[in-house]
PDB file of C-alpha atoms in Angstrom:
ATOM      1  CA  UNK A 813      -7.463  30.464 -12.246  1.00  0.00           C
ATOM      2  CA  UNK A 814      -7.035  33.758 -10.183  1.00  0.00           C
ATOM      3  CA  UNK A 815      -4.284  35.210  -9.102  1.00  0.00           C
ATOM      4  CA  UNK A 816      -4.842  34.040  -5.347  1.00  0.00           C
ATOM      5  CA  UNK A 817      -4.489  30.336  -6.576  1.00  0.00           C
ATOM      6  CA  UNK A 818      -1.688  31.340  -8.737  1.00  0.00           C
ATOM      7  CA  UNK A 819       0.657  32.925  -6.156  1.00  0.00           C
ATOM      8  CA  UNK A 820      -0.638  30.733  -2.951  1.00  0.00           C
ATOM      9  CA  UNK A 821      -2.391  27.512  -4.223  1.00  0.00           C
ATOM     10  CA  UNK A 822      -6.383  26.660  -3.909  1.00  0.00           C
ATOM     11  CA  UNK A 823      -8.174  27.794  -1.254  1.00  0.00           C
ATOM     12  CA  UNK A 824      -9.913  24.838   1.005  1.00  0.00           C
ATOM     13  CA  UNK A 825     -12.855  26.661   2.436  1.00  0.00           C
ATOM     14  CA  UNK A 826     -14.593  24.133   3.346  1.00  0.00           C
ATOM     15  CA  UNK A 827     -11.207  21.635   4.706  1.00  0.00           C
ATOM     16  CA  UNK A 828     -12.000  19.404   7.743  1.00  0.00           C
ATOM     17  CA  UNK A 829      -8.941  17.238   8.702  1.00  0.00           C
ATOM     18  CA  UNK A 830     -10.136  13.308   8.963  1.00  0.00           C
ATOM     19  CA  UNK A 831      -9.471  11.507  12.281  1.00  0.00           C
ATOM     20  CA  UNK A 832      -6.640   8.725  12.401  1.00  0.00           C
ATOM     21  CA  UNK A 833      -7.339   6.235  10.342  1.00  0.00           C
ATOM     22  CA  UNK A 834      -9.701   3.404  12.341  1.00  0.00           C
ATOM     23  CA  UNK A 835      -8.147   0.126  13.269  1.00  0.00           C
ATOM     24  CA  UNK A 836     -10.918  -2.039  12.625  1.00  0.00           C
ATOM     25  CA  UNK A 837     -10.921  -5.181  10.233  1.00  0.00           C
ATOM     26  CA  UNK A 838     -11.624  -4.564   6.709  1.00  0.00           C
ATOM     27  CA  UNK A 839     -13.454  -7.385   4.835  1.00  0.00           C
ATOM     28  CA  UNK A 840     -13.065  -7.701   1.537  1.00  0.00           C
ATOM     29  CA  UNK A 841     -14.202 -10.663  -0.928  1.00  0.00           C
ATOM     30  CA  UNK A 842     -10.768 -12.602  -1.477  1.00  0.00           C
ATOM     31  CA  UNK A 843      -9.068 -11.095   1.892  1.00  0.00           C
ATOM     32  CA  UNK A 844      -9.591  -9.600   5.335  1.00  0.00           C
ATOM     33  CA  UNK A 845      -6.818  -6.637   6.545  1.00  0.00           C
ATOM     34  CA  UNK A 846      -7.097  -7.119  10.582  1.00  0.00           C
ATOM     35  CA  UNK A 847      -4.903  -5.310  13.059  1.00  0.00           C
ATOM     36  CA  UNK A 848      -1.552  -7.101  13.408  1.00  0.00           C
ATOM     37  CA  UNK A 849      -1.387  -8.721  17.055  1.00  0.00           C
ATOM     38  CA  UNK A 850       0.968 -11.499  18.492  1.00  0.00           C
ATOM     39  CA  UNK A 851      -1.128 -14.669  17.263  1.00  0.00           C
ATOM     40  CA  UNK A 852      -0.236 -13.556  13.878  1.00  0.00           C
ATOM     41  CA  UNK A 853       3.297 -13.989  14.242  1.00  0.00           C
ATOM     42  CA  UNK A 854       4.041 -17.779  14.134  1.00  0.00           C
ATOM     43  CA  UNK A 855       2.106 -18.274  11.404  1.00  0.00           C
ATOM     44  CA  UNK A 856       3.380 -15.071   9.194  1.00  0.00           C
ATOM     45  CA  UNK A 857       6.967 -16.387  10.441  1.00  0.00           C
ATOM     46  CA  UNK A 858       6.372 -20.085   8.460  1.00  0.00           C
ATOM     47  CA  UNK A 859       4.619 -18.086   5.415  1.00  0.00           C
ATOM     48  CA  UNK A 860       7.555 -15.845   4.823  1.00  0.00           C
ATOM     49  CA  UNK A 861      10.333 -18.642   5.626  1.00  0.00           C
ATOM     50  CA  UNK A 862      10.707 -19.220   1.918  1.00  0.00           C
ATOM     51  CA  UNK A 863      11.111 -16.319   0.717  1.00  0.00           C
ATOM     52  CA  UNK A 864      14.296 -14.406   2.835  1.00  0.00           C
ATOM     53  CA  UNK A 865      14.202 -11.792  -0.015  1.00  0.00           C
ATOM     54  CA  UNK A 866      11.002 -10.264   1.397  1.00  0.00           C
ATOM     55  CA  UNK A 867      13.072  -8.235   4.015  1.00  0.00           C
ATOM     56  CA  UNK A 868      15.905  -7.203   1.069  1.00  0.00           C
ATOM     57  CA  UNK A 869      14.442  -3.269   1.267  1.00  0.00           C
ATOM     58  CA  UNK A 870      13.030  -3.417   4.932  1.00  0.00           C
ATOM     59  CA  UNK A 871      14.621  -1.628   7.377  1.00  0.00           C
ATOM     60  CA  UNK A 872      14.533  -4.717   9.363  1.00  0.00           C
ATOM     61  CA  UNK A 873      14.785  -8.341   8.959  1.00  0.00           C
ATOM     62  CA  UNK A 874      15.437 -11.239   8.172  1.00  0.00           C
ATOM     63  CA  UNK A 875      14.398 -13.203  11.258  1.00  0.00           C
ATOM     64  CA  UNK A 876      15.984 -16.182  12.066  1.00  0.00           C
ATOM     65  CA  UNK A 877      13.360 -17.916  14.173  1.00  0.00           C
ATOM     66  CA  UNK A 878      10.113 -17.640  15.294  1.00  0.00           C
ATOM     67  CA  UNK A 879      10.598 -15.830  18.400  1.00  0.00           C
ATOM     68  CA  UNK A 880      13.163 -13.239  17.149  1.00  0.00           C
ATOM     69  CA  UNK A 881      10.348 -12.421  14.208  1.00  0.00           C
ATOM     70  CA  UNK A 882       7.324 -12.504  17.422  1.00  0.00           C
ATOM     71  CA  UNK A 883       9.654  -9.750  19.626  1.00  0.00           C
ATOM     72  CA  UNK A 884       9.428  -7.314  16.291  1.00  0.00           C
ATOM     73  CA  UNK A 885       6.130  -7.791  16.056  1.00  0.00           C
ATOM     74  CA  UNK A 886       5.503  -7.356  19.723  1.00  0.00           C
ATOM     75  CA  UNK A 887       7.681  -4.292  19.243  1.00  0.00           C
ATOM     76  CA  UNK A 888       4.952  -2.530  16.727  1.00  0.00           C
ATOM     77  CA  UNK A 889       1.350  -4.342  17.054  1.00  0.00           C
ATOM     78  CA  UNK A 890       0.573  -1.730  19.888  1.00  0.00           C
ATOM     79  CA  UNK A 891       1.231   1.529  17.496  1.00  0.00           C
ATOM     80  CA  UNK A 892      -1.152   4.155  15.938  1.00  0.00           C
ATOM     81  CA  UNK A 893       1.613   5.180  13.754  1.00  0.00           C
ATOM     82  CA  UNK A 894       2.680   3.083  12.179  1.00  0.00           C
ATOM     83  CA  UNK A 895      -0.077   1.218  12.259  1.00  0.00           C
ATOM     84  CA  UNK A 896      -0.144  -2.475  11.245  1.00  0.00           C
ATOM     85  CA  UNK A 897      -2.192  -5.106   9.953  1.00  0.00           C
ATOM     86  CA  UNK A 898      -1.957  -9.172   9.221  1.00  0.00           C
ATOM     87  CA  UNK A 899      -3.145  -9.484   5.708  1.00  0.00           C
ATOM     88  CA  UNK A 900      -5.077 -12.903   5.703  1.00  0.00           C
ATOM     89  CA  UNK A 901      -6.717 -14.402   2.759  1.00  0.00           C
ATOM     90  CA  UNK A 902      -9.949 -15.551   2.936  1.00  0.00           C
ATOM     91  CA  UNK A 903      -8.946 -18.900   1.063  1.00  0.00           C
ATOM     92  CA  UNK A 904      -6.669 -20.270   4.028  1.00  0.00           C
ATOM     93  CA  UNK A 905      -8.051 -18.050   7.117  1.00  0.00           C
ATOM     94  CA  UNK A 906      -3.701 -17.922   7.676  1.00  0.00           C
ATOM     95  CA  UNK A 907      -2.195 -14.771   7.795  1.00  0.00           C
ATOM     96  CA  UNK A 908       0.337 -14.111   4.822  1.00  0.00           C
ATOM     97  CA  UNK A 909       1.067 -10.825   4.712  1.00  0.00           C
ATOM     98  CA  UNK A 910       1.503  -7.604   6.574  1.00  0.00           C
ATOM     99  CA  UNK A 911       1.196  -3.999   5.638  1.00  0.00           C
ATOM    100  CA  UNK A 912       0.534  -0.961   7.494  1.00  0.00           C
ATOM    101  CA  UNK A 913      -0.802   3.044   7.458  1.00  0.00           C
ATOM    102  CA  UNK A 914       2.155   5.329   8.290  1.00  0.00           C
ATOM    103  CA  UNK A 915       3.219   8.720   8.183  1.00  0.00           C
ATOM    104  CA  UNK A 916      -0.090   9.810   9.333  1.00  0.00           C
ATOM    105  CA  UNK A 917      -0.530  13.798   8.891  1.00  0.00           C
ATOM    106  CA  UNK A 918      -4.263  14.423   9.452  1.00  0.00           C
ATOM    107  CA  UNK A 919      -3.977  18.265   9.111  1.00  0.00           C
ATOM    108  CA  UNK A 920      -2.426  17.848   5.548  1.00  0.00           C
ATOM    109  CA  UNK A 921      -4.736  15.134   4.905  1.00  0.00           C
ATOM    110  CA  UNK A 922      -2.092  12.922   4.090  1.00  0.00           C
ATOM    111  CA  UNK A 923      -1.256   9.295   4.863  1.00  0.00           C
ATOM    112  CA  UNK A 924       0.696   6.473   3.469  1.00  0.00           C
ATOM    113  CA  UNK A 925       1.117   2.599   2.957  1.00  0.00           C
ATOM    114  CA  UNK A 926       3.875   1.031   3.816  1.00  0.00           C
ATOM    115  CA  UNK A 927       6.283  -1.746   5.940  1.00  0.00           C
ATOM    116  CA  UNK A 928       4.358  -4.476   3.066  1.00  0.00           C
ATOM    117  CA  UNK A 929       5.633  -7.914   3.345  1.00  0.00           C
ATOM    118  CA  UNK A 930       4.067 -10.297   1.255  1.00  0.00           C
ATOM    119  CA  UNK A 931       4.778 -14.341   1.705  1.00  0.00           C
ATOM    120  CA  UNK A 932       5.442 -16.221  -1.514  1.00  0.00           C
ATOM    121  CA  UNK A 933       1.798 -17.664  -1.321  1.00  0.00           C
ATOM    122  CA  UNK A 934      -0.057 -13.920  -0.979  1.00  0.00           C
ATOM    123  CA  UNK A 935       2.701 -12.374  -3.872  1.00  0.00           C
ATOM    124  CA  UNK A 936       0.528 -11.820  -7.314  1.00  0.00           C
ATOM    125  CA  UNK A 937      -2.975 -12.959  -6.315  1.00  0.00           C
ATOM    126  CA  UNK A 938      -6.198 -10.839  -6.087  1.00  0.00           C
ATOM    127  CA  UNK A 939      -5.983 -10.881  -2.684  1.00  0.00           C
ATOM    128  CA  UNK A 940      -2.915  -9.027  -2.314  1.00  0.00           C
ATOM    129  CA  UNK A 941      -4.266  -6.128  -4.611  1.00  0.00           C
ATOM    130  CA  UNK A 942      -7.711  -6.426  -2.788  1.00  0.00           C
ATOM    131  CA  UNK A 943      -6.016  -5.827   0.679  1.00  0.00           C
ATOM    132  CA  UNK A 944      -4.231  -2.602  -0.903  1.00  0.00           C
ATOM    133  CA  UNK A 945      -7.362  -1.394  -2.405  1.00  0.00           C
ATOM    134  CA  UNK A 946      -9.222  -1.760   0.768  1.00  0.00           C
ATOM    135  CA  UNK A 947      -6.679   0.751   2.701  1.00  0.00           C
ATOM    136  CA  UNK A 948      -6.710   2.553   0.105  1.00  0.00           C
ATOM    137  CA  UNK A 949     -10.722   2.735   0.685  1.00  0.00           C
ATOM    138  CA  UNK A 950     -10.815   3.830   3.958  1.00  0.00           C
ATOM    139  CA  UNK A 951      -8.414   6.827   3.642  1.00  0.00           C
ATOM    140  CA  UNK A 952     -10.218   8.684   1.134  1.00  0.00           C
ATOM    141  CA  UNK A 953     -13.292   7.203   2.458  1.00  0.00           C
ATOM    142  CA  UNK A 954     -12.371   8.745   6.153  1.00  0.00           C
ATOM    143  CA  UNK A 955     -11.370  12.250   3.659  1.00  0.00           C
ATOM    144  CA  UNK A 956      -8.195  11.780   3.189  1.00  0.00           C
ATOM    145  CA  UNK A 957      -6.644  13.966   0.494  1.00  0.00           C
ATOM    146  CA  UNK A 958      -3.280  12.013  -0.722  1.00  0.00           C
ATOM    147  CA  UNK A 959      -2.678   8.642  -0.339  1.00  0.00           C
ATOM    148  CA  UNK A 960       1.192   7.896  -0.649  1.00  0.00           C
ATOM    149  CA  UNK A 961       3.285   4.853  -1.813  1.00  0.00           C
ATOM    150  CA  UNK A 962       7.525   5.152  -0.922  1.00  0.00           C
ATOM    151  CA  UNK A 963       9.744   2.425  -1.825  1.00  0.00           C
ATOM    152  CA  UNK A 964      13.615   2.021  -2.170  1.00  0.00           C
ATOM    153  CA  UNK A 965      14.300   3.807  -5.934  1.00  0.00           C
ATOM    154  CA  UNK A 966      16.236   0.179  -6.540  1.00  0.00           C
ATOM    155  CA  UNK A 967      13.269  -1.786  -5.624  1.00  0.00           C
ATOM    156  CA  UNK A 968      11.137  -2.515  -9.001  1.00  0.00           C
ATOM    157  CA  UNK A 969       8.999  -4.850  -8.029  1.00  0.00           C
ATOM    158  CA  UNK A 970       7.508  -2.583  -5.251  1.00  0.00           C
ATOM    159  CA  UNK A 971       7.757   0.655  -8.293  1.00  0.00           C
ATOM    160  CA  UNK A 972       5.944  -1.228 -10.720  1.00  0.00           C
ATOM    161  CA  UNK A 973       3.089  -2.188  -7.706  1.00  0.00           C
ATOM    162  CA  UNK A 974       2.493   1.143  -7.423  1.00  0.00           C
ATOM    163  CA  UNK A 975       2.095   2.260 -11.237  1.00  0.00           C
ATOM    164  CA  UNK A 976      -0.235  -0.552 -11.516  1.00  0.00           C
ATOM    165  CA  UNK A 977      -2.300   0.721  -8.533  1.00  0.00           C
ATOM    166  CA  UNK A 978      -2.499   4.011 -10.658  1.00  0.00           C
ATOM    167  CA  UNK A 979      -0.380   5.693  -7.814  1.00  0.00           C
ATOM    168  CA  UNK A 980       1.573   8.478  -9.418  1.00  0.00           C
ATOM    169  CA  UNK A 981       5.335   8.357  -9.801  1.00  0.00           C
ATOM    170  CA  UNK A 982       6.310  12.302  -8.309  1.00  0.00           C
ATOM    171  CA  UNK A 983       9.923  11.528  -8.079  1.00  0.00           C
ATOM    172  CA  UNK A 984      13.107  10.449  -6.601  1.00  0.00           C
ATOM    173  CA  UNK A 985      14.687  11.662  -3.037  1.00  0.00           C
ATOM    174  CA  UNK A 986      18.332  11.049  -3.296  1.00  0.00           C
ATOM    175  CA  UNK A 987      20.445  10.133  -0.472  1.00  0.00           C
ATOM    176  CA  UNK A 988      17.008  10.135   1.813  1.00  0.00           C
ATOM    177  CA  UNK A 989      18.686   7.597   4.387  1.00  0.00           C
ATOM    178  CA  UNK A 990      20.422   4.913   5.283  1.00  0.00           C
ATOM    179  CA  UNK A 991      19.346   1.332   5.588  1.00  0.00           C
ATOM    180  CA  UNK A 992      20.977  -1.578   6.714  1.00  0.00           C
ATOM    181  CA  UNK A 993      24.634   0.509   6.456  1.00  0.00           C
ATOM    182  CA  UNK A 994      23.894   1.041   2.789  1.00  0.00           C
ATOM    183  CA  UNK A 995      22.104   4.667   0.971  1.00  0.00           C
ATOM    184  CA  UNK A 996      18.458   4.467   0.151  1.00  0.00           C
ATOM    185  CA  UNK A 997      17.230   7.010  -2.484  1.00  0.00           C
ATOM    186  CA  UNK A 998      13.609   7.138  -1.761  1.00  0.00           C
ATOM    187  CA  UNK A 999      11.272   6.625  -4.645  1.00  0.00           C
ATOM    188  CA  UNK A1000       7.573   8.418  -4.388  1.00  0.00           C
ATOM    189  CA  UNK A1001       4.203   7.780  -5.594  1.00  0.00           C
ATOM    190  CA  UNK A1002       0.906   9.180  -4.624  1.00  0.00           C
ATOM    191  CA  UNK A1003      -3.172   9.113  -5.796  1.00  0.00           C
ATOM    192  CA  UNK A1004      -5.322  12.656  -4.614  1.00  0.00           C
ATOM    193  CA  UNK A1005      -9.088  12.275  -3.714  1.00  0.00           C
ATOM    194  CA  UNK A1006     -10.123  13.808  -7.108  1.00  0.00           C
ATOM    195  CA  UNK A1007      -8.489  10.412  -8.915  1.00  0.00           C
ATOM    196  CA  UNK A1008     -10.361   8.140  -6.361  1.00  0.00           C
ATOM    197  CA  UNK A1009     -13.752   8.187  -8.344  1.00  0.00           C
ATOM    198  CA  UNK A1010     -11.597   6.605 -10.888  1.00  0.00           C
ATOM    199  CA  UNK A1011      -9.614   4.563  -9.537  1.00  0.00           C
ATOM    200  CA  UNK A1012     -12.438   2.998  -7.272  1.00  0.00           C
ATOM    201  CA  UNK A1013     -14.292   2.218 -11.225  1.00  0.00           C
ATOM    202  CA  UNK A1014     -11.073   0.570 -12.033  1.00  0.00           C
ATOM    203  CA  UNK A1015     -10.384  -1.363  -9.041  1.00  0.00           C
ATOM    204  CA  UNK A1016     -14.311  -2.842  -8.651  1.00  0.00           C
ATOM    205  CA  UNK A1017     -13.955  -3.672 -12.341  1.00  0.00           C
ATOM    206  CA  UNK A1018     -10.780  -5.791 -11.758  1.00  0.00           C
ATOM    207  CA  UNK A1019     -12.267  -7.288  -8.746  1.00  0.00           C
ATOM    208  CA  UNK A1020     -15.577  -8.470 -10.261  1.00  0.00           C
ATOM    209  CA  UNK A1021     -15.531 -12.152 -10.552  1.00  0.00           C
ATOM    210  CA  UNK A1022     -16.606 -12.077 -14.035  1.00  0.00           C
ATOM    211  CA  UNK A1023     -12.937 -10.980 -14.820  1.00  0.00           C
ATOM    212  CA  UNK A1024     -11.848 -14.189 -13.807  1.00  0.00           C
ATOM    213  CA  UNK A1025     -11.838 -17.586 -15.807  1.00  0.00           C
ATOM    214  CA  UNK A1026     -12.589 -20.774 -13.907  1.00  0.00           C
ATOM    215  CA  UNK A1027      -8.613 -21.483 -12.991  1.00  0.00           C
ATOM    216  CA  UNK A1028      -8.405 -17.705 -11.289  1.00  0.00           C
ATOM    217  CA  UNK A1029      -6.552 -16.200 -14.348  1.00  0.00           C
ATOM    218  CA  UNK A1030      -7.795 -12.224 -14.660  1.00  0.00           C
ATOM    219  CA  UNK A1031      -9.045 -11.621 -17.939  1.00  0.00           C
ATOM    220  CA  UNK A1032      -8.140  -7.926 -18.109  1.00  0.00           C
ATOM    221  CA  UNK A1033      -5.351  -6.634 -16.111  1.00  0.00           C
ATOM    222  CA  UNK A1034      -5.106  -4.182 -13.732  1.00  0.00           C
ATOM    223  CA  UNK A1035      -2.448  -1.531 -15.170  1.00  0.00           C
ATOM    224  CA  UNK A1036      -4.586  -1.670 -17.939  1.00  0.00           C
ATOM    225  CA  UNK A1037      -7.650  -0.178 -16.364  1.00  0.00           C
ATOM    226  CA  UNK A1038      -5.221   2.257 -14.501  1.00  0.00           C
ATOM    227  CA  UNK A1039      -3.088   3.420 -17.080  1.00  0.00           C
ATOM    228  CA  UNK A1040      -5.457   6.012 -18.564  1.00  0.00           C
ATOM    229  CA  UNK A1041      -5.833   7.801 -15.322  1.00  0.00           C
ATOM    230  CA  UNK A1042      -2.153   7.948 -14.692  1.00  0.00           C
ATOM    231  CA  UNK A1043      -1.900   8.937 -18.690  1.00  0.00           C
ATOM    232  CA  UNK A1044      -4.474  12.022 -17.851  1.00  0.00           C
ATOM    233  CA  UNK A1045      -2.153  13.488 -15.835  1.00  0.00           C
ATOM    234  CA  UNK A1046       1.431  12.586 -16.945  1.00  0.00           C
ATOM    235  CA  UNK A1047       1.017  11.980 -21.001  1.00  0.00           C
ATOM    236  CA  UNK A1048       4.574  10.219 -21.241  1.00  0.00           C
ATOM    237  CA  UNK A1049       2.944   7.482 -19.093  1.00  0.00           C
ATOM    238  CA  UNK A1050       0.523   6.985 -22.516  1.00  0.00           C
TER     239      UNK A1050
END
C-alpha cells in the first residue's frame, strides 16, 4: 500500500458515477419488482391487513382503510428518490410487498434499500429474497459501489435479513432520529462491488431449483452460503 492510499484512501482513476437507478420491472423466476403505482394499493392494503405489525418500525402506518393506505401511496409512487416498487409474486400475479431504492448518491456510488413491507403471505419465501437480490442486481450491475441496508437497531427481524443477505453489519448510529415520538438508533449494513462476484455465486446457488424439494423447502440455506463472505472480512462473524 503506498503512502498516498495510506494518508488519503485509493485512488479511483478510472471512477464514472452510474445514472439513477432505472425504474423498469425486474423479472425474476419466483417474483417480478415493478414500479409501485395506484392499482397496487387495494390489493397491498388486503395483503398486509393481517399483519398490523408490518408498520411497527415504519415511519408511517398503520392504515386504517383502504383509501387512507391509497393517499400514502399516491403520496410517493411519483418519486425518483425514494423510489418504490410493488413486489408481486409470480405465484398469485397480486402484489404483496413493497420496497424501494433510497438515499440515492450517484457521485459516491452509493444507494440503499429500504421502506420494505412484506405481507404475511410474501414474509420467508424465495420470492421475497429473490425480489431483494434482484435490486440488489441492478445497482452494482448499473456500477454502483455500496449497496446499503438501515433498519431500527431494535428491529431483529429486519438485522438478521440483512446478515443473511451477506450485507455487512458497520455499526450502530445512536439517537439518529425520532420516529413515531419515540428515539430510533439506526442500525447499518452494507455489501461493496468487490463482494458482488460472491455474493451473486451465493445467491444463484440458493435460487436454483435443484435446492428445493418437491414441497418448496430449501435444502441449503441462505446464511449459510453467505456466511463465509461476511467471515472474510469480519472473522468474529466465523
Amino acid at each position: 500500500m503506498s503512502d498516498g492510499e495510506k494518508t488519503l484512501g485509493a485512488a479511483l482513476p478510472d471512477w464514472t458515477p452510474p445514472e439513477p437507478p432505472s425504474s423498469q420491472s425486474m423479472q425474476g423466476r419466483f417474483v417480478r419488482v415493478e414500479r409501485l403505482t395506484r392499482a397496487h394499493a387495494a390489493p397491498l392494503h388486503a395483503a398486509f391487513a393481517p399483519a398490523p405489525d408490518v408498520w411497527r418500525y415504519m415511519p408511517y402506518g398503520p392504515f386504517p382503510s383502504a383509501d387512507s393506505y391509497a393517499q400514502w401511496v399516491d403520496s410517493v409512487c411519483d418519486a425518483d428518490d425514494p423510489l418504490f416498487f410493488a413486489l408481486v409474486p409470480v405465484s398469485t400475479g397480486l402484489p404483496a410487498g413493497v420496497a424501494s431504492y433510497l438515499r440515492i448518491a450517484p457521485d459516491a456510488g452509493s444507494i440503499e434499500v429500504g421502506h420494505i413491507a412484506l405481507s404475511p403471505s410474501l414474509q420467508r419465501t424465495p420470492a421475497a429474497t429473490e425480489a431483494m437480490v434482484l435490486m440488489m442486481t441492478r445497482a452494482f450491475n448499473a456500477g454502483y459501489r455500496r449497496f446499503e441496508w438501515k433498519c431500527n437497531a431494535l428491529n431483529l427481524a429486519s438485522r438478521r435479513a440483512a446478515e443473511r443477505l451477506g450485507l455487512s453489519y458497520e455499526g450502530v448510529f445512536r439517537q439518529a432520529t425520532v420516529v413515531k415520538g419515540r428515539n430510533r438508533d439506526t442500525a447499518w449494513f452494507a455489501a461493496i462491488d468487490r463482494e458482488w462476484l460472491a455474493l451473486k455465486t451465493a445467491f444463484d446457488t440458493w435460487l436454483d431449483l435443484k435446492n428445493f424439494d418437491a414441497a418448496g423447502h430449501q435444502r441449503q440455506r441462505l446464511s449459510d452460503l453467505t456466511r463465509p463472505i461476511l467471515a472474510a472480512r469480519d472473522p468474529a462473524l466465523s
